[in-house]
Amino acid sequence: MSERGTVTGEDGLARCPWGLSAPEYVAYHDGEWGRPVHGDDALYERLCLEAFQSGLSWITILRRREGFRAAFADFSIKAVAAFTDEDRERLLADPGIIRNRAKIDASLANAHVAAGLGAGGLDELIWSHAPDPADRPVPRTLDDVPATTPESVALAKDLKKQGFRFVGPTTAYAMMQACGLVDDHLAGCHVRTATA
């Protein structure tokens, strides 16, 4: 395929081109990205990480993921919603995460909003915006993959209406891709073939 289509790795497997750019990307591409994620805490983690990624490369987040998990109590909504001002200061000083005040504050505020939705509420809210796979053409190159969709615009609007922060349409779409609401693995990618 073209430069923006699938690329075959040394292991003989065709992947989306970004999936071969670093060892962390290979593991993330093959084992996680685009696979359905359910559960409030798991989705809260992805929502936080996508917000922290804004303006940075995803590899930066992947390389600090364990640091984020340690800092944010494994993204337990209940635990993070109980964080104090001292916890906030701890996060701002933690070199294992991205120490961005606005993103940290948004993550803490989002835990309160998610907790207010009740058990299963965040999962239901996010997955209610999953498009019908039959209505989506299989992307052949990276040029076929949008940055936003009507569904991601609607999801961002719905999240903001609930009180979530740092959740624009592009961030919402990246989360939809990461959590399997859409399958943007390219045609010919071994992961798409394996999960079809």
XYZ file of N, CA and C in Angstrom:
588
model
N 0.842 -1.190 0.000
C 0.000 0.000 0.000
C 0.887 1.254 0.000
N 0.260 2.404 -0.057
C 0.983 3.663 -0.057
C 1.598 3.920 1.312
N 2.354 5.011 1.408
C 2.962 5.371 2.677
C 1.932 5.549 3.782
N 0.733 5.931 3.410
C -0.286 6.195 4.412
C -1.230 5.005 4.586
N -0.927 3.899 3.898
C -1.684 2.668 4.067
C -0.941 1.743 5.020
N -1.340 0.488 5.071
C -0.694 -0.446 5.991
C 0.781 -0.630 5.648
N 1.548 -0.994 6.659
C 2.981 -1.241 6.526
C 3.250 -2.600 7.154
N 4.081 -3.390 6.505
C 4.411 -4.713 7.019
C 5.658 -4.633 7.888
N 5.533 -5.163 9.101
C 6.648 -5.155 10.043
C 7.602 -6.312 9.815
N 8.680 -6.327 10.585
C 9.665 -7.407 10.477
C 9.056 -8.759 10.816
N 7.942 -8.740 11.571
C 7.271 -9.998 11.920
C 6.324 -10.478 10.822
N 6.269 -9.749 9.706
C 5.430 -10.136 8.581
C 3.980 -9.714 8.698
N 3.626 -8.986 9.761
C 2.248 -8.558 9.971
C 2.031 -7.135 9.465
N 0.938 -6.953 8.734
C 0.578 -5.624 8.243
C -0.112 -4.847 9.364
N 0.302 -3.602 9.535
C -0.258 -2.745 10.590
C -0.542 -1.360 10.031
N -1.362 -0.616 10.760
C -1.507 0.808 10.498
C -0.119 1.416 10.664
N 0.284 2.373 9.818
C 1.679 2.831 9.843
C 2.157 3.367 11.185
N 1.295 4.028 11.947
C 1.731 4.549 13.252
C 2.038 3.404 14.217
N 1.471 2.233 13.978
C 1.634 1.097 14.878
C 3.010 0.467 14.857
N 3.884 0.936 13.983
C 5.243 0.395 13.910
C 6.309 1.408 14.305
N 5.915 2.597 14.695
C 6.892 3.664 14.901
C 7.679 3.562 16.210
N 7.218 2.769 17.162
C 7.930 2.563 18.428
C 7.424 1.266 19.052
N 8.254 0.591 19.851
C 7.799 -0.669 20.469
C 6.517 -0.497 21.282
N 6.383 0.627 21.976
C 5.156 0.865 22.761
C 3.939 0.943 21.855
N 4.137 1.532 20.671
C 3.027 1.625 19.721
C 2.634 0.256 19.182
N 3.594 -0.614 18.935
C 3.281 -1.959 18.439
C 2.364 -2.665 19.439
N 2.744 -2.652 20.704
C 1.938 -3.316 21.737
C 0.560 -2.667 21.871
N 0.521 -1.356 21.875
C -0.754 -0.637 22.016
C -1.639 -0.886 20.798
N -1.079 -0.782 19.605
C -1.831 -1.004 18.369
C -2.391 -2.420 18.316
N -1.543 -3.401 18.605
C -1.946 -4.796 18.448
C -2.879 -5.288 19.551
N -2.712 -4.789 20.760
C -3.459 -5.358 21.871
C -4.543 -4.513 22.489
N -4.605 -3.229 22.117
C -5.544 -2.371 22.833
C -6.348 -1.428 21.942
N -5.691 -0.667 21.082
C -6.363 0.376 20.311
C -7.451 -0.219 19.421
N -8.631 0.333 19.546
C -9.749 -0.126 18.737
C -10.516 -1.304 19.310
N -10.055 -1.842 20.434
C -10.776 -2.953 21.081
C -11.804 -2.360 22.041
N -13.000 -2.927 22.096
C -14.046 -2.366 22.974
C -13.626 -2.310 24.438
N -13.813 -1.132 25.030
C -13.530 -0.899 26.445
C -14.844 -0.547 27.127
N -15.147 -1.276 28.180
C -16.355 -1.001 28.969
C -15.951 -0.863 30.433
N -16.825 -0.255 31.202
C -16.597 -0.051 32.623
C -16.273 1.406 32.882
N -16.920 1.964 33.881
C -16.761 3.384 34.173
C -15.312 3.774 34.446
N -14.610 3.021 35.289
C -13.234 3.377 35.634
C -12.322 3.287 34.413
N -12.478 2.233 33.613
C -11.647 2.064 32.416
C -11.890 3.207 31.428
N -13.130 3.607 31.261
C -13.432 4.707 30.345
C -12.988 6.054 30.915
N -13.073 6.198 32.232
C -12.571 7.412 32.872
C -11.060 7.538 32.634
N -10.336 6.422 32.742
C -8.892 6.449 32.463
C -8.639 6.948 31.052
N -9.346 6.386 30.063
C -9.119 6.785 28.672
C -9.473 8.248 28.453
N -10.551 8.701 29.086
C -10.957 10.107 28.975
C -9.858 11.020 29.529
N -9.312 10.665 30.676
C -8.231 11.455 31.274
C -6.987 11.439 30.400
N -6.581 10.258 29.956
C -5.355 10.158 29.169
C -5.472 10.902 27.846
N -6.639 10.841 27.210
C -6.828 11.589 25.960
C -6.735 13.087 26.221
N -7.257 13.543 27.343
C -7.163 14.965 27.680
C -5.705 15.350 27.939
N -4.968 14.511 28.662
C -3.563 14.808 28.914
C -2.758 14.801 27.613
N -3.172 13.990 26.641
C -2.450 13.899 25.370
C -2.612 15.156 24.533
N -3.676 15.898 24.726
C -3.945 17.078 23.910
C -2.707 17.968 23.811
N -2.235 18.172 22.564
C -1.063 18.988 22.327
C 0.257 18.239 22.434
N 0.204 16.960 22.771
C 1.414 16.143 22.916
C 1.302 14.916 22.017
N 2.356 14.155 21.927
C 2.284 12.899 21.176
C 1.764 11.796 22.103
N 1.071 10.843 21.519
C 0.495 9.753 22.299
C 1.588 8.913 22.954
N 2.755 8.816 22.318
C 3.843 8.029 22.901
C 4.250 8.588 24.264
N 4.160 9.906 24.429
C 4.479 10.523 25.718
C 3.551 9.992 26.805
N 2.283 9.848 26.466
C 1.294 9.336 27.423
C 1.531 7.857 27.691
N 1.742 7.081 26.634
C 1.980 5.642 26.822
C 3.177 5.391 27.728
N 4.221 6.167 27.553
C 5.429 5.959 28.355
C 5.244 6.369 29.810
N 4.236 7.159 30.085
C 3.964 7.585 31.467
C 2.682 6.965 32.027
N 2.129 6.031 31.322
C 0.830 5.479 31.722
C 0.848 4.883 33.120
N 1.876 4.130 33.444
C 1.936 3.540 34.786
C 2.073 4.629 35.850
N 2.790 5.688 35.529
C 2.879 6.821 36.441
C 1.524 7.475 36.657
N 0.755 7.617 35.575
C -0.601 8.150 35.694
C -1.475 7.245 36.557
N -1.364 5.949 36.330
C -2.184 5.008 37.109
C -1.849 5.093 38.592
N -0.582 5.176 38.903
C -0.177 5.293 40.312
C -0.663 6.614 40.904
N -0.511 7.686 40.163
C -0.881 9.017 40.663
C -2.386 9.183 40.835
N -3.162 8.545 39.964
C -4.617 8.698 39.980
C -5.339 7.451 40.505
N -4.728 6.760 41.444
C -5.367 5.625 42.133
C -5.979 4.634 41.146
N -5.199 4.266 40.122
C -5.663 3.344 39.080
C -6.952 3.829 38.414
N -7.151 5.133 38.415
C -8.313 5.770 37.792
C -9.640 5.269 38.363
N -9.619 4.964 39.643
C -10.868 4.658 40.345
C -11.638 5.978 40.491
N -12.790 6.056 39.886
C -13.583 7.288 39.950
C -13.881 7.651 41.394
N -14.268 6.661 42.180
C -14.603 6.912 43.582
C -13.393 7.474 44.341
N -12.233 6.888 44.123
C -11.023 7.342 44.823
C -10.619 8.745 44.386
N -10.613 8.998 43.069
C -10.185 10.314 42.582
C -11.183 11.397 42.991
N -12.463 11.062 43.013
C -13.474 12.037 43.445
C -13.262 12.446 44.906
N -12.581 11.611 45.665
C -12.309 11.922 47.077
C -10.958 12.610 47.280
N -10.219 12.870 46.206
C -8.933 13.543 46.344
C -9.114 14.923 46.979
N -8.121 15.301 47.743
C -8.138 16.572 48.469
C -7.230 17.592 47.768
N -7.166 18.784 48.334
C -6.243 19.799 47.822
C -4.798 19.316 47.924
N -4.498 18.530 48.967
C -3.153 17.980 49.111
C -2.839 17.014 47.972
N -3.844 16.238 47.560
C -3.655 15.332 46.417
C -3.398 16.128 45.140
N -4.117 17.202 44.974
C -3.926 18.054 43.800
C -2.489 18.589 43.769
N -1.991 19.044 44.888
C -0.615 19.547 44.955
C 0.385 18.426 44.688
N 0.084 17.236 45.183
C 0.942 16.065 44.916
C 1.011 15.799 43.417
N -0.143 15.860 42.748
C -0.180 15.623 41.306
C 0.620 16.685 40.549
N 0.496 17.918 40.967
C 1.215 19.010 40.310
C 2.732 18.880 40.451
N 3.174 18.129 41.457
C 4.607 17.939 41.688
C 5.118 16.582 41.209
N 4.241 15.742 40.660
C 4.591 14.369 40.302
C 5.293 14.312 38.940
N 6.593 13.964 38.902
C 7.302 13.904 37.619
C 6.904 12.704 36.763
N 6.110 11.793 37.310
C 5.684 10.611 36.563
C 4.496 10.856 35.651
N 3.924 12.069 35.708
C 2.775 12.405 34.870
C 3.067 13.716 34.139
N 2.111 14.177 33.375
C 2.190 15.496 32.749
C 1.656 16.492 33.771
N 2.485 17.400 34.204
C 2.104 18.320 35.281
C 1.491 19.602 34.718
N 0.342 19.426 34.101
C -0.387 20.549 33.524
C -1.575 20.838 34.436
N -1.580 22.017 35.030
C -2.603 22.375 36.019
C -4.027 22.231 35.464
N -4.272 22.740 34.255
C -5.621 22.694 33.685
C -6.075 21.246 33.454
N -5.159 20.405 32.994
C -5.505 19.008 32.729
C -5.704 18.229 34.028
N -4.893 18.506 35.021
C -5.067 17.864 36.332
C -6.404 18.288 36.937
N -6.680 19.586 36.918
C -7.949 20.074 37.463
C -9.139 19.473 36.728
N -9.027 19.350 35.402
C -10.113 18.748 34.627
C -10.314 17.285 35.019
N -9.221 16.550 35.206
C -9.331 15.138 35.592
C -10.006 14.981 36.945
N -9.657 15.862 37.882
C -10.288 15.807 39.210
C -11.769 16.174 39.120
N -12.070 17.229 38.380
C -13.474 17.633 38.221
C -14.270 16.555 37.502
N -13.664 15.926 36.502
C -14.361 14.887 35.742
C -14.675 13.664 36.597
N -13.847 13.385 37.582
C -14.148 12.274 38.496
C -15.424 12.569 39.270
N -15.603 13.802 39.705
C -16.832 14.179 40.423
C -18.053 14.035 39.526
N -17.916 14.486 38.273
C -19.039 14.382 37.328
C -19.357 12.911 37.058
N -18.320 12.109 36.807
C -18.533 10.683 36.524
C -19.177 9.978 37.709
N -18.733 10.321 38.925
C -19.330 9.709 40.121
C -20.811 10.063 40.221
N -21.157 11.275 39.831
C -22.547 11.716 39.888
C -23.450 11.018 38.894
N -22.873 10.386 37.877
C -23.683 9.656 36.892
C -24.175 8.320 37.436
N -23.563 7.847 38.519
C -23.952 6.559 39.091
C -23.276 5.406 38.380
N -23.396 4.223 38.969
C -22.752 3.029 38.420
C -23.239 2.765 37.004
N -22.291 2.613 36.095
C -22.614 2.338 34.693
C -22.980 3.573 33.888
N -23.074 4.713 34.544
C -23.523 5.917 33.855
C -22.554 6.433 32.806
N -21.257 6.426 33.120
C -20.276 6.908 32.148
C -20.210 5.960 30.962
N -20.219 4.672 31.226
C -20.199 3.673 30.155
C -21.409 3.871 29.238
N -22.572 4.010 29.826
C -23.798 4.185 29.032
C -23.743 5.473 28.212
N -23.296 6.566 28.835
C -23.216 7.844 28.145
C -22.286 7.767 26.936
N -21.102 7.230 27.132
C -20.128 7.162 26.037
C -20.595 6.218 24.940
N -20.989 5.012 25.319
C -21.363 4.022 24.299
C -22.665 4.356 23.572
N -23.465 5.256 24.113
C -24.689 5.657 23.399
C -24.350 6.424 22.125
N -23.098 6.817 21.970
C -22.672 7.571 20.788
C -21.900 6.722 19.784
N -21.851 5.424 19.993
C -21.157 4.545 19.047
C -21.965 4.463 17.751
N -21.343 4.775 16.615
C -22.073 4.691 15.350
C -22.278 3.240 14.919
N -23.212 3.033 14.050
C -23.446 1.710 13.475
C -22.262 1.379 12.563
N -21.545 0.277 12.828
C -20.378 -0.056 12.001
C -20.730 -0.204 10.517
N -21.955 -0.602 10.226
C -22.368 -0.780 8.834
C -22.396 0.547 8.071
N -22.495 1.643 8.806
C -22.552 2.964 8.171
C -21.167 3.571 7.952
N -20.117 2.848 8.358
C -18.760 3.404 8.271
C -17.929 2.615 7.264
N -17.432 3.294 6.251
C -16.546 2.588 5.317
C -15.226 2.224 5.998
N -14.630 1.140 5.556
C -13.336 0.719 6.095
C -12.266 1.658 5.534
N -11.494 2.318 6.411
C -10.454 3.221 5.895
C -9.337 2.426 5.223
N -8.894 2.924 4.070
C -7.820 2.258 3.340
C -6.465 2.907 3.614
N -6.484 4.216 3.889
C -5.260 4.942 4.219
C -5.564 5.863 5.392
N -4.515 6.453 5.969
C -4.717 7.393 7.068
C -5.527 8.609 6.630
N -5.477 8.925 5.334
C -6.264 10.051 4.820
C -7.770 9.798 4.930
N -8.165 8.543 5.041
C -9.582 8.184 5.160
C -10.094 8.252 6.596
N -9.200 8.496 7.540
C -9.567 8.522 8.959
C -9.821 9.970 9.375
N -11.043 10.276 9.811
C -11.354 11.662 10.171
C -10.792 12.042 11.537
N -10.709 13.339 11.785
C -10.299 13.838 13.103
C -11.511 13.974 14.016
N -12.666 14.214 13.415
C -13.929 14.303 14.148
C -15.020 13.705 13.272
N -16.121 13.364 13.909
C -17.299 12.871 13.194
C -18.524 13.498 13.843
N -19.681 13.407 13.208
C -20.889 13.902 13.876
C -21.107 13.249 15.243
N -20.740 11.977 15.358
C -20.900 11.278 16.637
C -19.948 11.822 17.702
N -18.718 12.154 17.303
C -17.778 12.692 18.297
C -18.171 14.110 18.704
N -18.740 14.865 17.779
C -19.248 16.200 18.115
C -20.390 16.073 19.119
N -21.287 15.120 18.861
C -22.426 14.901 19.766
C -21.953 14.395 21.126
N -20.962 13.490 21.146
C -20.437 12.974 22.404
C -19.788 14.101 23.208
N -18.971 14.916 22.556
C -18.334 16.033 23.260
C -19.380 16.975 23.839
N -20.398 17.249 23.065
C -21.472 18.139 23.529
C -22.192 17.533 24.727
N -22.462 16.237 24.669
C -23.149 15.543 25.757
C -22.291 15.511 27.025
N -20.997 15.236 26.847
C -20.097 15.217 28.002
C -20.014 16.602 28.644
N -19.880 17.629 27.822
C -19.805 19.001 28.350
C -21.108 19.383 29.058
N -22.222 18.944 28.510
C -23.525 19.225 29.133
C -23.589 18.631 30.539
N -22.964 17.485 30.715
C -22.930 16.835 32.032
C -21.965 17.542 32.984
N -21.023 18.317 32.419
C -20.045 19.025 33.246
C -18.610 18.580 33.041
N -18.371 17.637 32.127
C -17.002 17.188 31.859
C -16.210 18.301 31.189
N -14.892 18.300 31.458
C -13.996 19.312 30.906
C -12.909 18.652 30.057
N -12.318 19.429 29.151
C -11.263 18.968 28.256
C -11.769 17.840 27.352
N -12.955 18.014 26.804
C -13.568 16.963 25.995
C -14.123 17.531 24.687
N -13.265 18.121 23.873
C -13.702 18.606 22.566
C -13.946 17.460 21.605
N -14.486 17.761 20.420
C -14.806 16.717 19.438
C -13.607 15.884 18.990
N -12.415 16.499 18.887
C -11.236 15.730 18.474
C -10.804 14.776 19.577
N -10.801 15.246 20.812
C -10.475 14.380 21.950
C -11.507 13.269 22.074
N -12.783 13.615 21.890
C -13.842 12.609 21.965
C -13.655 11.552 20.885
N -13.268 11.982 19.675
C -13.087 10.995 18.602
C -11.878 10.097 18.875
N -10.796 10.682 19.382
C -9.628 9.865 19.723
C -9.994 8.814 20.765
N -10.833 9.188 21.729
C -11.279 8.229 22.725
C -12.168 7.165 22.083
N -13.037 7.569 21.159
C -13.894 6.601 20.465
C -13.048 5.574 19.713
N -11.964 6.046 19.085
C -11.055 5.128 18.385
C -10.365 4.195 19.381
N -9.824 4.766 20.439
C -9.058 3.987 21.411
C -9.915 2.952 22.120
N -11.187 3.286 22.350
C -12.072 2.423 23.139
C -12.965 1.524 22.295
N -12.736 1.501 20.989
C -13.456 0.566 20.139
C -14.869 0.956 19.767
N -15.261 2.194 19.992
C -16.572 2.633 19.523
C -16.578 2.691 18.006
N -15.401 2.921 17.434
C -15.198 2.848 15.989
C -13.965 1.998 15.746
N -13.883 1.400 14.576
C -12.711 0.612 14.206
C -12.017 1.330 13.061
N -10.957 2.051 13.375
C -10.207 2.772 12.357
C -8.899 2.082 11.985
N -8.776 0.782 12.321
C -7.661 0.021 11.760
C -7.875 -0.017 10.251
N -6.808 0.184 9.512
C -6.913 0.256 8.064
C -7.218 -1.109 7.449
N -7.816 -1.074 6.264
C -8.043 -2.303 5.504
C -6.707 -3.005 5.320
N -6.660 -4.283 5.597
C -5.424 -5.046 5.475
C -4.631 -5.141 6.757
N -4.951 -4.310 7.751
C -4.262 -4.379 9.042
C -4.594 -5.712 9.703
N -3.597 -6.382 10.241
C -3.829 -7.707 10.835
C -4.790 -7.647 12.029
N -4.828 -6.526 12.727
C -5.747 -6.426 13.871
C -7.179 -6.352 13.369
N -7.426 -5.569 12.341
C -8.776 -5.469 11.784
C -9.236 -6.838 11.289
N -8.341 -7.544 10.636
C -8.670 -8.866 10.115
C -8.977 -9.844 11.253
N -8.198 -9.747 12.338
C -8.362 -10.674 13.470
C -9.648 -10.419 14.237
N -10.101 -9.161 14.269
C -11.297 -8.839 15.061
C -12.559 -8.741 14.212
N -12.439 -8.958 12.906
C -13.609 -8.854 12.009
C -14.540 -10.032 12.174
